[in-house]
JSON list of C-alpha atoms in Angstrom, two decimals:
[
{"chain": "A", "resi": 223, "resn": "UNK", "atom": "CA", "xyz": [18.38, -63.34, 12.94]},
{"chain": "A", "resi": 224, "resn": "UNK", "atom": "CA", "xyz": [15.03, -65.15, 12.77]},
{"chain": "A", "resi": 225, "resn": "UNK", "atom": "CA", "xyz": [14.73, -68.85, 12.56]},
{"chain": "A", "resi": 226, "resn": "UNK", "atom": "CA", "xyz": [13.15, -70.56, 9.54]},
{"chain": "A", "resi": 227, "resn": "UNK", "atom": "CA", "xyz": [9.91, -72.52, 9.80]},
{"chain": "A", "resi": 228, "resn": "UNK", "atom": "CA", "xyz": [10.49, -76.30, 9.76]},
{"chain": "A", "resi": 229, "resn": "UNK", "atom": "CA", "xyz": [10.10, -77.01, 6.01]},
{"chain": "A", "resi": 230, "resn": "UNK", "atom": "CA", "xyz": [12.24, -74.05, 5.10]},
{"chain": "A", "resi": 231, "resn": "UNK", "atom": "CA", "xyz": [14.95, -75.07, 7.63]},
{"chain": "A", "resi": 232, "resn": "UNK", "atom": "CA", "xyz": [15.09, -78.56, 6.08]},
{"chain": "A", "resi": 233, "resn": "UNK", "atom": "CA", "xyz": [15.65, -76.86, 2.65]},
{"chain": "A", "resi": 234, "resn": "UNK", "atom": "CA", "xyz": [18.29, -74.58, 4.18]},
{"chain": "A", "resi": 235, "resn": "UNK", "atom": "CA", "xyz": [20.13, -77.49, 5.38]},
{"chain": "A", "resi": 236, "resn": "UNK", "atom": "CA", "xyz": [20.36, -78.91, 1.82]},
{"chain": "A", "resi": 237, "resn": "UNK", "atom": "CA", "xyz": [20.62, -75.71, -0.11]},
{"chain": "A", "resi": 238, "resn": "UNK", "atom": "CA", "xyz": [21.71, -72.12, 0.91]},
{"chain": "A", "resi": 239, "resn": "UNK", "atom": "CA", "xyz": [19.74, -69.20, 2.45]},
{"chain": "A", "resi": 240, "resn": "UNK", "atom": "CA", "xyz": [19.57, -67.41, -0.93]},
{"chain": "A", "resi": 241, "resn": "UNK", "atom": "CA", "xyz": [18.03, -70.42, -2.60]},
{"chain": "A", "resi": 242, "resn": "UNK", "atom": "CA", "xyz": [15.48, -70.83, 0.21]},
{"chain": "A", "resi": 243, "resn": "UNK", "atom": "CA", "xyz": [14.52, -67.29, -0.04]},
{"chain": "A", "resi": 244, "resn": "UNK", "atom": "CA", "xyz": [13.95, -67.72, -3.89]},
{"chain": "A", "resi": 245, "resn": "UNK", "atom": "CA", "xyz": [11.84, -70.87, -3.27]},
{"chain": "A", "resi": 246, "resn": "UNK", "atom": "CA", "xyz": [9.96, -68.97, -0.55]},
{"chain": "A", "resi": 247, "resn": "UNK", "atom": "CA", "xyz": [9.27, -65.93, -2.91]},
{"chain": "A", "resi": 248, "resn": "UNK", "atom": "CA", "xyz": [8.08, -68.21, -5.80]},
{"chain": "A", "resi": 249, "resn": "UNK", "atom": "CA", "xyz": [6.14, -70.93, -3.98]},
{"chain": "A", "resi": 250, "resn": "UNK", "atom": "CA", "xyz": [5.05, -69.46, -0.63]},
{"chain": "A", "resi": 251, "resn": "UNK", "atom": "CA", "xyz": [1.38, -70.65, 0.27]},
{"chain": "A", "resi": 252, "resn": "UNK", "atom": "CA", "xyz": [1.40, -73.35, -2.23]},
{"chain": "A", "resi": 253, "resn": "UNK", "atom": "CA", "xyz": [1.45, -77.02, -1.76]},
{"chain": "A", "resi": 254, "resn": "UNK", "atom": "CA", "xyz": [4.23, -78.65, -3.81]},
{"chain": "A", "resi": 255, "resn": "UNK", "atom": "CA", "xyz": [4.54, -82.37, -4.60]},
{"chain": "A", "resi": 256, "resn": "UNK", "atom": "CA", "xyz": [7.81, -83.82, -5.87]},
{"chain": "A", "resi": 257, "resn": "UNK", "atom": "CA", "xyz": [7.30, -86.72, -8.24]},
{"chain": "A", "resi": 258, "resn": "UNK", "atom": "CA", "xyz": [9.09, -89.95, -7.50]},
{"chain": "A", "resi": 259, "resn": "UNK", "atom": "CA", "xyz": [10.84, -89.72, -10.70]},
{"chain": "A", "resi": 260, "resn": "UNK", "atom": "CA", "xyz": [13.19, -86.76, -11.58]},
{"chain": "A", "resi": 261, "resn": "UNK", "atom": "CA", "xyz": [13.08, -87.44, -15.45]},
{"chain": "A", "resi": 262, "resn": "UNK", "atom": "CA", "xyz": [10.11, -87.33, -17.60]},
{"chain": "A", "resi": 263, "resn": "UNK", "atom": "CA", "xyz": [8.95, -90.24, -19.44]},
{"chain": "A", "resi": 264, "resn": "UNK", "atom": "CA", "xyz": [9.34, -88.47, -22.77]},
{"chain": "A", "resi": 265, "resn": "UNK", "atom": "CA", "xyz": [12.92, -87.68, -21.99]},
{"chain": "A", "resi": 266, "resn": "UNK", "atom": "CA", "xyz": [13.69, -91.31, -21.08]},
{"chain": "A", "resi": 267, "resn": "UNK", "atom": "CA", "xyz": [12.08, -92.38, -24.30]},
{"chain": "A", "resi": 268, "resn": "UNK", "atom": "CA", "xyz": [14.29, -90.03, -26.31]},
{"chain": "A", "resi": 269, "resn": "UNK", "atom": "CA", "xyz": [17.33, -91.22, -24.57]},
{"chain": "A", "resi": 270, "resn": "UNK", "atom": "CA", "xyz": [16.48, -94.84, -25.34]},
{"chain": "A", "resi": 271, "resn": "UNK", "atom": "CA", "xyz": [15.82, -93.97, -28.89]},
{"chain": "A", "resi": 272, "resn": "UNK", "atom": "CA", "xyz": [19.32, -92.38, -29.13]},
{"chain": "A", "resi": 273, "resn": "UNK", "atom": "CA", "xyz": [21.03, -95.48, -27.74]},
{"chain": "A", "resi": 274, "resn": "UNK", "atom": "CA", "xyz": [19.36, -97.69, -30.34]},
{"chain": "A", "resi": 275, "resn": "UNK", "atom": "CA", "xyz": [20.50, -101.30, -29.63]},
{"chain": "A", "resi": 276, "resn": "UNK", "atom": "CA", "xyz": [22.91, -100.58, -26.93]},
{"chain": "A", "resi": 277, "resn": "UNK", "atom": "CA", "xyz": [20.49, -100.34, -24.15]},
{"chain": "A", "resi": 278, "resn": "UNK", "atom": "CA", "xyz": [21.49, -101.32, -20.55]},
{"chain": "A", "resi": 279, "resn": "UNK", "atom": "CA", "xyz": [17.86, -101.81, -19.30]},
{"chain": "A", "resi": 280, "resn": "UNK", "atom": "CA", "xyz": [18.73, -102.36, -15.61]},
{"chain": "A", "resi": 281, "resn": "UNK", "atom": "CA", "xyz": [21.29, -99.63, -15.65]},
{"chain": "A", "resi": 282, "resn": "UNK", "atom": "CA", "xyz": [18.72, -97.18, -17.26]},
{"chain": "A", "resi": 283, "resn": "UNK", "atom": "CA", "xyz": [16.15, -98.12, -14.69]},
{"chain": "A", "resi": 284, "resn": "UNK", "atom": "CA", "xyz": [18.41, -97.36, -11.76]},
{"chain": "A", "resi": 285, "resn": "UNK", "atom": "CA", "xyz": [19.52, -94.04, -13.35]},
{"chain": "A", "resi": 286, "resn": "UNK", "atom": "CA", "xyz": [16.15, -92.81, -14.22]},
{"chain": "A", "resi": 287, "resn": "UNK", "atom": "CA", "xyz": [14.06, -94.16, -11.35]},
{"chain": "A", "resi": 288, "resn": "UNK", "atom": "CA", "xyz": [11.88, -96.08, -13.65]},
{"chain": "A", "resi": 289, "resn": "UNK", "atom": "CA", "xyz": [11.20, -99.83, -13.24]},
{"chain": "A", "resi": 290, "resn": "UNK", "atom": "CA", "xyz": [12.77, -102.36, -15.59]},
{"chain": "A", "resi": 291, "resn": "UNK", "atom": "CA", "xyz": [9.24, -103.25, -16.76]},
{"chain": "A", "resi": 292, "resn": "UNK", "atom": "CA", "xyz": [8.51, -99.62, -17.65]},
{"chain": "A", "resi": 293, "resn": "UNK", "atom": "CA", "xyz": [11.85, -99.35, -19.49]},
{"chain": "A", "resi": 294, "resn": "UNK", "atom": "CA", "xyz": [10.99, -102.46, -21.45]},
{"chain": "A", "resi": 295, "resn": "UNK", "atom": "CA", "xyz": [7.42, -101.09, -22.15]},
{"chain": "A", "resi": 296, "resn": "UNK", "atom": "CA", "xyz": [8.98, -97.85, -23.62]},
{"chain": "A", "resi": 297, "resn": "UNK", "atom": "CA", "xyz": [11.54, -99.92, -25.80]},
{"chain": "A", "resi": 298, "resn": "UNK", "atom": "CA", "xyz": [8.46, -101.93, -27.09]},
{"chain": "A", "resi": 299, "resn": "UNK", "atom": "CA", "xyz": [6.68, -98.56, -27.94]},
{"chain": "A", "resi": 300, "resn": "UNK", "atom": "CA", "xyz": [9.65, -97.36, -29.88]},
{"chain": "A", "resi": 301, "resn": "UNK", "atom": "CA", "xyz": [9.94, -100.66, -31.72]},
{"chain": "A", "resi": 302, "resn": "UNK", "atom": "CA", "xyz": [6.19, -100.56, -32.64]},
{"chain": "A", "resi": 303, "resn": "UNK", "atom": "CA", "xyz": [6.87, -97.01, -33.98]},
{"chain": "A", "resi": 304, "resn": "UNK", "atom": "CA", "xyz": [9.77, -98.31, -35.83]},
{"chain": "A", "resi": 305, "resn": "UNK", "atom": "CA", "xyz": [12.12, -95.88, -33.98]},
{"chain": "A", "resi": 306, "resn": "UNK", "atom": "CA", "xyz": [14.49, -98.51, -32.91]}
]
């Protein structure tokens, strides 16, 4: 069996061979950047709107990867728009 190139080997260590092959087939030759945050700002905003007044700002920041400052800014935006 052939050995993977370095980046594919790193993925294989995390995933499985089948998933690595899917990534290869769909993204080969492309440069891919992974954002620091997993969740979009819009989805975080929606989640905050759902929680209304029961928002754990620090917990939400840790969970989403956004800073406490950014979470507070989103809350203020929602308040300005009369959503919360």
